[in-house]
Coordinates of C-alpha atoms in Angstrom, one line a residue:
M1 CA -15.0 14.2 -44.0
G2 CA -17.9 12.3 -45.5
K3 CA -19.4 9.5 -43.4
G4 CA -17.5 6.4 -44.5
T5 CA -16.0 8.1 -47.5
D6 CA -13.1 10.3 -48.4
K7 CA -15.2 13.2 -49.7
L8 CA -14.4 16.7 -48.4
Y9 CA -18.1 17.5 -47.9
I10 CA -21.2 16.1 -46.3
T11 CA -24.3 15.5 -48.5
H12 CA -27.8 16.5 -47.6
S13 CA -28.8 12.8 -47.2
E14 CA -26.0 12.4 -44.7
W15 CA -27.2 15.4 -42.8
S16 CA -30.7 14.0 -42.8
S17 CA -29.7 10.6 -41.6
A18 CA -31.0 9.2 -38.4
D19 CA -27.6 9.6 -36.6
A20 CA -27.4 13.3 -37.4
F21 CA -27.3 15.8 -34.5
S22 CA -27.2 19.1 -36.3
A23 CA -29.8 21.8 -36.3
S24 CA -30.4 21.2 -40.0
A25 CA -30.7 17.4 -39.6
G26 CA -34.1 17.3 -41.3
A27 CA -37.1 15.2 -40.6
G28 CA -35.0 12.1 -39.9
L29 CA -33.9 13.3 -36.6
A30 CA -37.4 13.3 -35.1
T31 CA -37.9 9.6 -36.0
S32 CA -34.5 8.6 -34.7
T33 CA -34.3 6.1 -31.8
P34 CA -34.0 7.9 -28.5
H35 CA -31.0 7.0 -26.4
D36 CA -31.4 4.8 -23.4
R37 CA -30.5 6.9 -20.4
T38 CA -30.7 3.9 -18.1
F39 CA -27.9 2.0 -19.9
K40 CA -25.4 0.3 -17.6
R41 CA -22.8 -1.9 -19.2
L42 CA -21.6 -5.1 -17.6
P43 CA -17.8 -5.7 -18.1
F44 CA -17.0 -8.8 -20.0
S45 CA -15.1 -10.4 -17.1
F46 CA -18.1 -10.2 -14.7
C47 CA -20.8 -12.8 -14.1
A48 CA -24.2 -11.7 -15.4
L49 CA -25.9 -13.1 -12.3
S50 CA -23.6 -12.3 -9.3
L51 CA -22.3 -9.1 -11.0
Q52 CA -18.9 -10.0 -9.7
P53 CA -15.7 -11.0 -11.5
F54 CA -16.0 -14.6 -12.4
K55 CA -13.7 -17.4 -11.3
T56 CA -15.0 -20.4 -13.2
P57 CA -16.8 -18.9 -16.3
V58 CA -19.4 -20.7 -18.3
C59 CA -21.5 -19.4 -21.2
T60 CA -24.9 -20.1 -22.7
P61 CA -25.5 -20.6 -26.5
E62 CA -26.6 -17.0 -26.6
G63 CA -23.2 -15.8 -25.2
H64 CA -24.2 -14.9 -21.7
I65 CA -21.3 -15.5 -19.2
F66 CA -22.0 -16.8 -15.7
D67 CA -19.9 -18.1 -12.9
I68 CA -20.5 -21.8 -12.3
D69 CA -20.9 -21.3 -8.6
A70 CA -23.7 -18.7 -9.2
I71 CA -25.7 -20.2 -12.1
L72 CA -26.0 -23.7 -10.8
P73 CA -28.1 -22.8 -7.7
W74 CA -30.2 -20.6 -9.9
L75 CA -30.9 -23.4 -12.4
L76 CA -31.9 -25.8 -9.6
Q77 CA -34.4 -23.2 -8.3
H78 CA -35.7 -21.6 -11.5
G79 CA -34.4 -23.5 -14.5
T80 CA -34.3 -20.4 -16.7
N81 CA -31.8 -18.0 -18.1
P82 CA -31.7 -15.1 -15.6
V83 CA -30.9 -12.6 -18.4
T84 CA -33.6 -13.5 -20.9
G85 CA -36.0 -15.7 -18.9
A86 CA -35.8 -18.5 -21.5
K87 CA -35.5 -22.1 -20.4
L88 CA -31.9 -23.2 -19.6
A89 CA -30.4 -26.5 -18.4
A90 CA -27.0 -27.2 -17.0
D91 CA -26.2 -29.3 -20.1
D92 CA -26.5 -26.2 -22.2
L93 CA -23.6 -24.5 -20.4
T94 CA -20.1 -24.5 -21.9
R95 CA -16.9 -24.2 -19.8
L96 CA -14.8 -21.2 -21.1
N97 CA -11.0 -21.3 -21.2
F98 CA -9.5 -17.8 -21.1
A99 CA -5.7 -17.5 -21.8
K100 CA -3.8 -15.2 -19.5
N101 CA -0.4 -13.5 -19.7
D102 CA 2.2 -13.1 -17.0
E103 CA 0.3 -10.1 -15.5
G104 CA -2.9 -12.2 -15.1
E105 CA -4.7 -10.3 -17.9
M106 CA -7.0 -12.2 -20.3
V107 CA -5.5 -12.3 -23.8
D108 CA -6.0 -13.9 -27.2
P109 CA -4.1 -17.2 -27.2
V110 CA -2.8 -16.6 -30.7
T111 CA -1.9 -12.9 -30.9
Y112 CA -1.6 -12.3 -27.1
K113 CA -3.6 -9.1 -27.4
V114 CA -5.2 -8.1 -24.1
F115 CA -9.0 -8.3 -24.0
T116 CA -10.7 -5.0 -23.1
D117 CA -14.3 -3.7 -23.0
N118 CA -13.8 -2.7 -26.6
T119 CA -12.6 -6.1 -27.9
H120 CA -14.9 -8.2 -30.0
I121 CA -14.6 -11.6 -28.2
V122 CA -15.9 -14.9 -29.4
A123 CA -15.8 -18.5 -28.1
I124 CA -15.9 -21.9 -29.7
L125 CA -18.7 -23.9 -28.1
N126 CA -17.3 -27.4 -28.6
T127 CA -13.9 -26.6 -27.1
G128 CA -14.6 -23.6 -24.9
N129 CA -11.5 -21.7 -26.0
V130 CA -11.9 -17.9 -26.2
F131 CA -10.4 -15.8 -29.0
A132 CA -10.6 -12.3 -30.5
H133 CA -13.1 -12.1 -33.4
D134 CA -10.4 -10.7 -35.6
T135 CA -8.2 -13.8 -35.1
V136 CA -11.0 -16.3 -35.9
S137 CA -12.1 -14.2 -38.9
R138 CA -8.7 -14.1 -40.5
L139 CA -7.3 -17.6 -39.6
N140 CA -10.5 -19.7 -39.7
I141 CA -13.4 -18.1 -41.6
K142 CA -11.5 -16.4 -44.4
A143 CA -8.9 -19.2 -44.6
K144 CA -11.8 -21.8 -44.5
M145 CA -9.8 -23.7 -41.9
W146 CA -12.4 -24.9 -39.5
R147 CA -10.1 -26.2 -36.7
D148 CA -9.6 -24.8 -33.3
L149 CA -6.3 -22.8 -33.2
V150 CA -5.4 -24.2 -29.8
T151 CA -6.6 -27.8 -29.7
D152 CA -6.9 -28.4 -33.5
E153 CA -10.5 -29.8 -33.1
E154 CA -13.0 -29.3 -35.8
F155 CA -15.9 -26.9 -35.4
G156 CA -18.5 -25.2 -37.6
R157 CA -19.7 -21.7 -38.0
K158 CA -22.6 -22.4 -35.7
D159 CA -20.2 -23.2 -32.9
I160 CA -18.9 -19.6 -32.9
V161 CA -20.7 -17.6 -30.2
T162 CA -20.2 -13.9 -29.5
L163 CA -19.4 -13.1 -25.9
Q164 CA -18.9 -9.3 -26.4
D165 CA -19.5 -7.1 -29.4
P166 CA -18.5 -3.5 -29.0
H167 CA -20.9 -2.5 -31.8
N168 CA -23.8 -4.2 -30.1
V169 CA -23.7 -3.8 -26.4
E170 CA -27.3 -4.4 -25.7
G171 CA -26.5 -7.9 -24.6
R172 CA -24.4 -6.5 -21.8
N173 CA -27.0 -3.9 -20.7
L174 CA -27.9 -4.4 -17.1
S175 CA -31.1 -2.5 -17.5
G176 CA -32.4 -5.3 -19.8
F177 CA -31.7 -8.2 -17.5
K178 CA -35.0 -9.9 -16.7
Y179 CA -34.2 -10.9 -13.1
L180 CA -33.0 -7.3 -12.3
K181 CA -36.2 -5.9 -13.8
E182 CA -38.4 -8.2 -11.7
G183 CA -36.3 -7.7 -8.6
V184 CA -35.7 -11.5 -8.1
S185 CA -33.1 -12.3 -5.4
V186 CA -30.2 -14.4 -6.5
L187 CA -29.3 -15.5 -2.9
T188 CA -29.8 -19.0 -1.8
D189 CA -31.6 -19.9 1.5
E190 CA -28.2 -20.5 3.2
Q191 CA -26.8 -17.1 2.0
R192 CA -30.0 -15.4 3.0
R193 CA -29.9 -16.9 6.5
E194 CA -26.2 -15.9 6.8
R195 CA -27.0 -12.3 5.9
E196 CA -30.0 -12.1 8.3
K197 CA -27.9 -13.0 11.3
G198 CA -27.9 -10.1 13.7
V199 CA -30.2 -8.0 11.7
N200 CA -32.8 -6.0 13.6
R201 CA -36.0 -6.8 11.8
K202 CA -37.9 -4.1 13.6
A203 CA -35.8 -1.5 11.9
L204 CA -36.6 -2.9 8.4
G205 CA -39.6 -2.0 6.2
N206 CA -41.4 1.3 5.7
A207 CA -41.8 4.1 8.2
A208 CA -45.3 3.2 9.1
R209 CA -44.2 -0.3 10.3
V210 CA -41.3 1.1 12.2
L211 CA -43.5 3.6 14.0
K212 CA -46.1 0.9 14.7
D213 CA -43.5 -1.4 16.3
N214 CA -41.8 1.4 18.1
P215 CA -44.4 4.0 19.0
P216 CA -43.0 7.4 20.1
P217 CA -43.0 8.2 23.8
A218 CA -46.0 10.1 25.1
K219 CA -45.4 13.9 25.5
P220 CA -45.5 15.1 29.1
Q221 CA -48.5 17.2 29.9
I222 CA -46.5 20.2 30.9
G223 CA -49.6 22.5 31.1
K224 CA -51.5 20.1 33.4
Y225 CA -48.5 19.8 35.6
M226 CA -48.0 23.5 35.8
H227 CA -51.7 24.1 36.7
S228 CA -51.8 21.4 39.4
Q229 CA -48.8 22.9 41.2
P230 CA -48.9 26.1 43.2
A231 CA -47.5 29.1 41.4
S232 CA -44.3 29.8 43.3
S233 CA -40.8 30.7 42.5
S234 CA -39.5 27.5 43.9
T235 CA -41.7 25.4 41.6
T236 CA -40.6 27.4 38.6
K237 CA -37.1 27.1 39.6
T238 CA -37.4 23.3 40.2
F239 CA -39.0 22.8 36.8
S240 CA -36.4 24.9 35.0
N241 CA -33.6 23.1 36.8
T242 CA -35.2 19.8 35.7
I243 CA -35.1 20.8 32.0
T244 CA -31.6 22.3 32.4
D245 CA -30.1 19.3 34.1
T246 CA -31.3 16.8 31.5
P247 CA -28.4 14.9 29.8
A248 CA -29.4 16.2 26.4
A249 CA -29.0 19.8 27.6
T250 CA -25.8 19.3 29.6
A251 CA -24.1 16.8 27.3
Q252 CA -21.6 18.4 25.0
K253 CA -20.3 16.7 21.9
P254 CA -16.6 16.0 22.5
P255 CA -14.3 17.6 19.9
A256 CA -13.6 15.3 17.1
T257 CA -10.1 13.9 17.5
T258 CA -8.3 12.1 14.8
K259 CA -5.3 10.0 15.3
P260 CA -2.3 11.6 13.7
P261 CA -1.0 9.6 10.7
N262 CA 2.1 7.6 11.1
P263 CA 4.8 9.6 9.3
H264 CA 6.6 6.4 8.2
T265 CA 3.6 5.0 6.4
T266 CA 2.3 8.2 4.9
A267 CA 2.9 8.8 1.2
H268 CA 3.9 12.1 -0.4
H269 CA 0.8 12.0 -2.6
T270 CA -2.9 12.2 -1.8
T271 CA -5.5 9.6 -2.2
G272 CA -6.9 11.3 -5.3
L273 CA -10.5 11.0 -4.0
T274 CA -11.2 14.7 -4.3
A275 CA -10.3 14.8 -8.0
A276 CA -12.0 11.4 -8.7
S277 CA -15.2 12.4 -7.0
F278 CA -15.2 15.7 -8.8
T279 CA -15.1 14.1 -12.2
S280 CA -17.2 11.0 -11.5
T281 CA -20.7 10.8 -10.3
G282 CA -20.3 7.2 -9.2
L283 CA -18.1 8.2 -6.3
T284 CA -19.0 9.8 -3.0
P285 CA -18.0 13.5 -3.0
S286 CA -14.9 14.2 -1.1
T287 CA -13.6 17.6 -0.2
T288 CA -10.5 16.8 1.8
S289 CA -7.1 16.0 0.3
A290 CA -5.8 13.3 2.7
L291 CA -2.4 11.8 2.1
A292 CA -2.4 8.2 0.9
L293 CA -1.3 5.6 3.4
L294 CA 1.3 3.0 2.6
S295 CA 1.7 -0.5 4.0
T296 CA 4.6 -1.3 6.2
E297 CA 6.2 -3.2 3.4
E298 CA 5.8 -0.3 0.9
S299 CA 7.2 2.2 3.4
L300 CA 10.4 0.0 3.8
L301 CA 11.0 -0.5 0.1
K302 CA 12.1 3.0 -0.7
P303 CA 15.5 3.4 -2.3
R304 CA 18.2 4.9 -0.1
L305 CA 16.2 4.5 3.1
I306 CA 17.9 1.4 4.6
K307 CA 21.7 1.6 4.1
P308 CA 23.2 -1.0 6.5
P309 CA 23.7 -4.4 4.7
G310 CA 22.2 -7.8 5.6
Y311 CA 24.0 -11.1 5.7
A312 CA 23.0 -14.6 4.7
H313 CA 24.5 -18.1 4.4
L314 CA 23.9 -20.0 1.1
H315 CA 24.3 -23.7 2.0
T316 CA 25.1 -25.8 -1.1
T317 CA 26.1 -29.4 -1.7
H318 CA 29.7 -28.2 -2.2
G319 CA 29.9 -26.0 0.9
Q320 CA 28.7 -22.6 2.3
L321 CA 28.8 -19.2 0.6
T322 CA 28.5 -16.1 2.8
L323 CA 26.5 -13.3 1.1
T324 CA 26.2 -9.6 1.8
L325 CA 22.8 -8.2 0.8
L326 CA 22.8 -4.5 -0.2
P327 CA 19.3 -2.9 0.2
E328 CA 20.3 0.7 -0.3
F329 CA 19.7 0.8 -4.1
A330 CA 17.9 -2.5 -4.5
P331 CA 15.4 -2.8 -1.6
R332 CA 12.8 -4.8 -3.6
A333 CA 15.3 -7.4 -4.8
V334 CA 16.8 -7.9 -1.3
W335 CA 13.3 -8.1 0.3
N336 CA 12.3 -10.7 -2.3
F337 CA 15.4 -12.8 -1.7
I338 CA 15.0 -12.6 2.1
Q339 CA 11.3 -13.4 2.2
L340 CA 11.7 -16.3 -0.2
S341 CA 14.6 -17.6 1.8
K342 CA 12.6 -17.5 5.1
R343 CA 9.8 -19.4 3.5
G344 CA 12.2 -22.2 2.4
Y345 CA 11.5 -21.4 -1.3
Y346 CA 15.2 -22.0 -2.3
D347 CA 15.6 -25.2 -0.4
T348 CA 16.7 -28.2 -2.5
I349 CA 16.6 -26.1 -5.7
P350 CA 19.5 -26.9 -8.1
F351 CA 21.7 -24.5 -10.0
H352 CA 20.6 -25.2 -13.5
R353 CA 23.3 -23.3 -15.4
S354 CA 27.0 -22.8 -14.9
V355 CA 29.2 -21.1 -17.5
R356 CA 32.9 -21.1 -16.7
N357 CA 34.5 -17.6 -16.6
F358 CA 31.0 -16.1 -16.7
M359 CA 28.4 -16.9 -14.0
L360 CA 26.4 -19.5 -11.9
Q361 CA 22.6 -19.2 -12.2
G362 CA 19.8 -20.7 -10.0
G363 CA 16.6 -20.0 -8.0
D364 CA 14.2 -21.9 -10.4
P365 CA 12.1 -24.6 -8.6
T366 CA 11.5 -26.3 -11.9
G367 CA 15.2 -26.5 -12.6
T368 CA 14.6 -25.5 -16.3
G369 CA 15.4 -21.8 -16.1
R370 CA 11.9 -20.9 -17.3
G371 CA 10.1 -21.0 -13.9
G372 CA 10.2 -19.1 -10.6
E373 CA 7.9 -16.7 -8.9
S374 CA 8.6 -13.6 -6.7
V375 CA 7.3 -13.1 -3.2
W376 CA 4.5 -11.0 -4.7
G377 CA 3.4 -13.7 -7.1
K378 CA 4.3 -11.6 -10.2
T379 CA 7.4 -10.0 -11.7
F380 CA 8.8 -6.8 -10.3
N381 CA 10.7 -3.9 -11.9
D382 CA 14.4 -3.5 -12.2
E383 CA 16.4 -1.4 -9.7
L384 CA 19.3 0.0 -11.7
D385 CA 20.1 3.2 -9.9
G386 CA 23.3 3.5 -7.8
P387 CA 27.0 2.9 -8.3
R388 CA 26.8 -0.9 -8.3
S389 CA 28.6 -2.7 -11.1
H390 CA 29.4 -6.3 -12.3
D391 CA 33.1 -5.4 -12.0
K392 CA 34.4 -8.3 -10.1
R393 CA 34.0 -11.9 -9.1
G394 CA 31.2 -12.8 -6.7
V395 CA 28.6 -10.2 -7.6
L396 CA 25.0 -11.3 -6.7
S397 CA 22.4 -10.1 -9.3
M398 CA 18.9 -10.8 -10.4
A399 CA 18.3 -13.0 -13.6
N400 CA 15.5 -11.9 -15.9
K401 CA 14.1 -12.5 -19.3
G402 CA 13.8 -8.9 -20.3
K403 CA 13.1 -5.5 -18.9
N404 CA 11.3 -5.5 -15.5
T405 CA 10.8 -9.3 -15.4
N406 CA 12.5 -10.2 -12.1
S407 CA 11.2 -13.2 -10.3
S408 CA 13.1 -15.6 -8.0
Q409 CA 16.1 -16.5 -10.2
F410 CA 19.6 -15.0 -9.5
F411 CA 23.2 -15.5 -10.6
I412 CA 26.7 -15.1 -9.2
T413 CA 29.4 -13.9 -11.4
Y414 CA 32.7 -15.8 -11.9
R415 CA 34.5 -12.7 -13.2
A416 CA 33.8 -9.1 -14.1
C417 CA 30.9 -8.8 -16.5
T418 CA 30.4 -5.0 -16.9
H419 CA 28.3 -5.6 -20.1
L420 CA 25.5 -6.7 -17.7
D421 CA 25.4 -3.3 -16.0
R422 CA 22.1 -1.4 -16.3
K423 CA 20.4 -4.7 -17.4
H424 CA 20.3 -6.7 -14.2
T425 CA 19.7 -5.6 -10.6
I426 CA 22.7 -6.0 -8.3
F427 CA 21.5 -6.7 -4.7
G428 CA 24.5 -8.4 -3.0
K429 CA 27.9 -10.0 -3.3
V430 CA 29.9 -13.0 -2.0
V431 CA 32.2 -12.2 1.0
G432 CA 33.1 -15.7 2.1
G433 CA 33.5 -19.2 0.9
W434 CA 35.6 -18.4 -2.2
E435 CA 37.0 -21.9 -2.3
V436 CA 33.4 -23.2 -2.5
L437 CA 32.7 -20.9 -5.5
D438 CA 36.0 -22.2 -7.1
A439 CA 34.9 -25.8 -6.7
I440 CA 31.5 -25.1 -8.2
E441 CA 33.1 -23.4 -11.2
D442 CA 35.2 -26.5 -11.8
V443 CA 32.2 -28.8 -12.1
D444 CA 31.8 -30.2 -15.6
V445 CA 28.8 -29.2 -17.6
D446 CA 27.0 -30.5 -20.7
E447 CA 26.4 -28.7 -24.0
S448 CA 23.5 -26.8 -22.5
S449 CA 25.7 -25.5 -19.7
R450 CA 23.9 -27.7 -17.1
P451 CA 26.2 -29.2 -14.5
V452 CA 26.7 -32.9 -15.0
S453 CA 26.9 -33.5 -11.2
E454 CA 24.1 -31.7 -9.5
I455 CA 24.9 -28.5 -7.6
R456 CA 22.0 -28.0 -5.2
I457 CA 21.0 -25.3 -2.7
E458 CA 20.3 -27.1 0.5
S459 CA 19.1 -24.0 2.4
V460 CA 19.5 -20.3 2.8
S461 CA 19.8 -18.9 6.3
V462 CA 19.4 -15.1 6.8
F463 CA 21.2 -14.1 10.1
V464 CA 21.0 -10.3 9.7
D465 CA 17.8 -9.0 8.2
P466 CA 18.4 -5.3 7.4
F467 CA 14.7 -4.5 7.3
E468 CA 14.1 -6.0 10.8
E469 CA 17.1 -4.2 12.2
F470 CA 16.0 -0.9 10.7
V471 CA 12.5 -1.2 12.2
K472 CA 13.9 -2.3 15.6
E473 CA 16.3 0.6 15.7
R474 CA 13.6 3.1 14.6
E475 CA 11.2 1.8 17.4
E476 CA 14.0 2.1 20.0
R477 CA 14.8 5.6 18.9
E478 CA 11.2 6.7 19.0
E479 CA 10.8 5.2 22.4
R480 CA 13.8 7.1 23.7
E481 CA 12.4 10.3 22.2
R482 CA 9.1 9.7 23.8
V483 CA 10.6 9.1 27.2
E484 CA 12.8 12.3 26.9
E485 CA 9.7 14.3 25.8
E486 CA 7.8 13.1 28.9
V487 CA 10.8 14.0 31.2
R488 CA 11.0 17.4 29.5
K489 CA 7.3 18.1 30.1
K490 CA 7.8 17.2 33.8
G491 CA 10.7 19.7 34.1
G492 CA 13.7 17.6 33.1
R493 CA 16.0 15.2 34.9
E494 CA 17.4 16.1 38.4
E495 CA 21.0 16.4 37.0
E496 CA 19.8 18.7 34.2
R497 CA 17.8 21.1 36.4
V498 CA 20.3 24.0 36.8
T499 CA 20.0 27.8 36.6
W500 CA 21.5 29.9 33.9
T501 CA 24.6 30.4 36.1
G502 CA 25.1 26.6 36.2
K503 CA 24.0 26.0 39.8
R504 CA 21.8 23.0 40.5
V505 CA 18.2 23.6 41.5
R506 CA 16.7 22.0 44.6
R507 CA 14.5 19.0 44.2
D508 CA 11.6 20.8 45.6
G509 CA 12.1 23.6 43.2
G510 CA 12.5 26.2 46.0
G511 CA 15.8 27.6 45.0
V512 CA 19.5 26.8 44.5
E513 CA 21.1 24.1 46.6
G514 CA 23.5 25.4 49.4
E515 CA 21.8 28.9 49.6
G516 CA 19.1 30.3 51.8
A517 CA 16.0 31.7 50.4
G518 CA 15.5 35.5 50.1
V519 CA 17.7 38.2 51.6
G520 CA 18.4 36.2 54.7
R521 CA 21.0 34.1 53.0
Y522 CA 23.4 37.0 53.1
L523 CA 22.9 37.5 57.0
G524 CA 23.9 35.5 60.0
G525 CA 21.6 33.1 61.6
G526 CA 21.0 35.1 64.8
K527 CA 21.6 38.5 66.5
V528 CA 25.1 39.9 67.0
D529 CA 26.0 40.8 70.5
G530 CA 27.5 44.1 71.5
S531 CA 31.0 42.9 71.0
G532 CA 30.4 41.9 67.4
K533 CA 31.8 38.4 68.1
G534 CA 28.7 36.4 68.8
N535 CA 25.2 36.0 67.7
G536 CA 23.7 34.9 71.0
N537 CA 23.6 31.2 70.0
G538 CA 27.3 30.5 70.9
E539 CA 28.4 30.7 67.2
L540 CA 31.6 32.7 66.8
L541 CA 31.8 35.2 64.0
E542 CA 35.1 36.4 62.5
E543 CA 36.1 40.0 63.2
W544 CA 37.0 41.9 60.1
E545 CA 40.3 43.9 60.2
R546 CA 39.5 47.2 58.6
E547 CA 42.4 49.1 57.1
E548 CA 42.6 52.8 57.0
P549 CA 41.7 54.2 53.6
V550 CA 44.6 55.8 51.7
K551 CA 44.5 59.6 52.1
K552 CA 44.4 61.5 48.8
K553 CA 47.1 64.1 48.5
V554 CA 46.1 67.6 47.7
K555 CA 47.9 69.7 45.2
G556 CA 48.8 72.3 47.8
E557 CA 50.7 69.8 49.8
I558 CA 53.5 69.4 47.2
G559 CA 56.8 70.5 48.8
G560 CA 55.4 70.2 52.3
G561 CA 53.6 73.5 52.3
V562 CA 50.1 74.2 52.8
G563 CA 49.5 76.1 49.6
G564 CA 51.4 77.6 46.7
F565 CA 54.9 76.5 46.0
G566 CA 56.2 76.3 49.6
N567 CA 59.8 77.2 50.6
F568 CA 61.7 75.3 47.9
D569 CA 63.6 73.2 50.4
G570 CA 63.1 70.0 48.5
W571 CA 64.7 71.4 45.3

């Protein structure tokens, strides 16, 4: 609990120290150094002059980092250090060498620890190599071994310069940079002319200059105009109409219409701007939760989205292998293989490893098994979901050097290798050219499993791209739906326009085909003459034969009598 000790209490002197913030801090609190509220920290990977991430870093003997493209024009014009204002020459600059890992992050070249804004970073001036201070302190200073850990060159303690010290960040405080305090522009004449192209100079400067260059229009003397005109209703009406008919009065702002987002490229999560702007004052406040937008590539690389397979021919020095590409559960691996094949990345690349009864490996341009790069320029994650398994000969799978380290290398199994399941991404299989695979397996290899006679990939031709087919089919389906929707809005097709009874509607929409309109369709076309056989127009009408209705018997007529039981003659 004690400051820097293991005591379970805090003494009065600790309470009274300059870094105390309690109500009983004592007199030391009043004399403590006030905090700089204008403190703005520059990240270690940024140039102190351009305030942008550096590409070719150099440093001064004081440890200020600049980009060579930014500091050289400054030195030619000013000849000083833009941070401190002291004299500085180009010969005083030291080229820095930052080591990077596979993800492109700056790391210590010995421990491979990633540099952050909280890392104590130092550089060796005579070599330019950059290390973590902890590494130099343990392996050089304490061990009294004054040699560079990378180049093995000798150096002294004075050659160690601090680039970033998390306990002393004043050297990275933007508020203390001299050129920022004085407002000195860091742009060259050429950059300034480029930026001033197309700039309206009349709109620049203070409000007084703008008003002077663009005086406001004179106000119309409405009172003088009214007094000079005769007071009549027509004049008043004309003047009111003039004001009413002005564009400013009649123009109405059109309703804001936003283009609906494409459902195929819309993510299921929001952009996060609302939460970010709520918790950070450095962002513009946002009150709408809009869905994040994906690129066309990201929208296609969703598992279980594209199920139809793709097909490719792998042309080798021993013949042709026909491959089926399976994008349903491994869309990224299939996309990577297809795009690299279309670029010609695999052309003339040898198979550097062949193990009989195991597998054939290739896809490394260096031919060593330690190279290769994916289509994104970095490694991508494994895709291990789905029922795929290395359970037979001819399975096409991604080679890697650990978890989530897929690049461009792949292998084809010679037999079932189920122990590779859940470790390597399966993205295809061989469906043709088995005799070629047999011939390749029979090639002799050396002790490092490298084929003695070269087995080379001549080219890879993709003749069915599942992603292009999916996009094409989706566009055709959307076009059909759009046409059907337009036809539906216009009333439907002619063959589909029927009534609820199934009768076709006329083209003019006036009724059912084959029937007259209204009550008249049930009557004849003209008047019927007295005989009932004509309509006066020479048209014959059929005469109905009317039958006599069946007479209903009355109860009293049973037995032939008029009423009662009758005379019993029929018994």
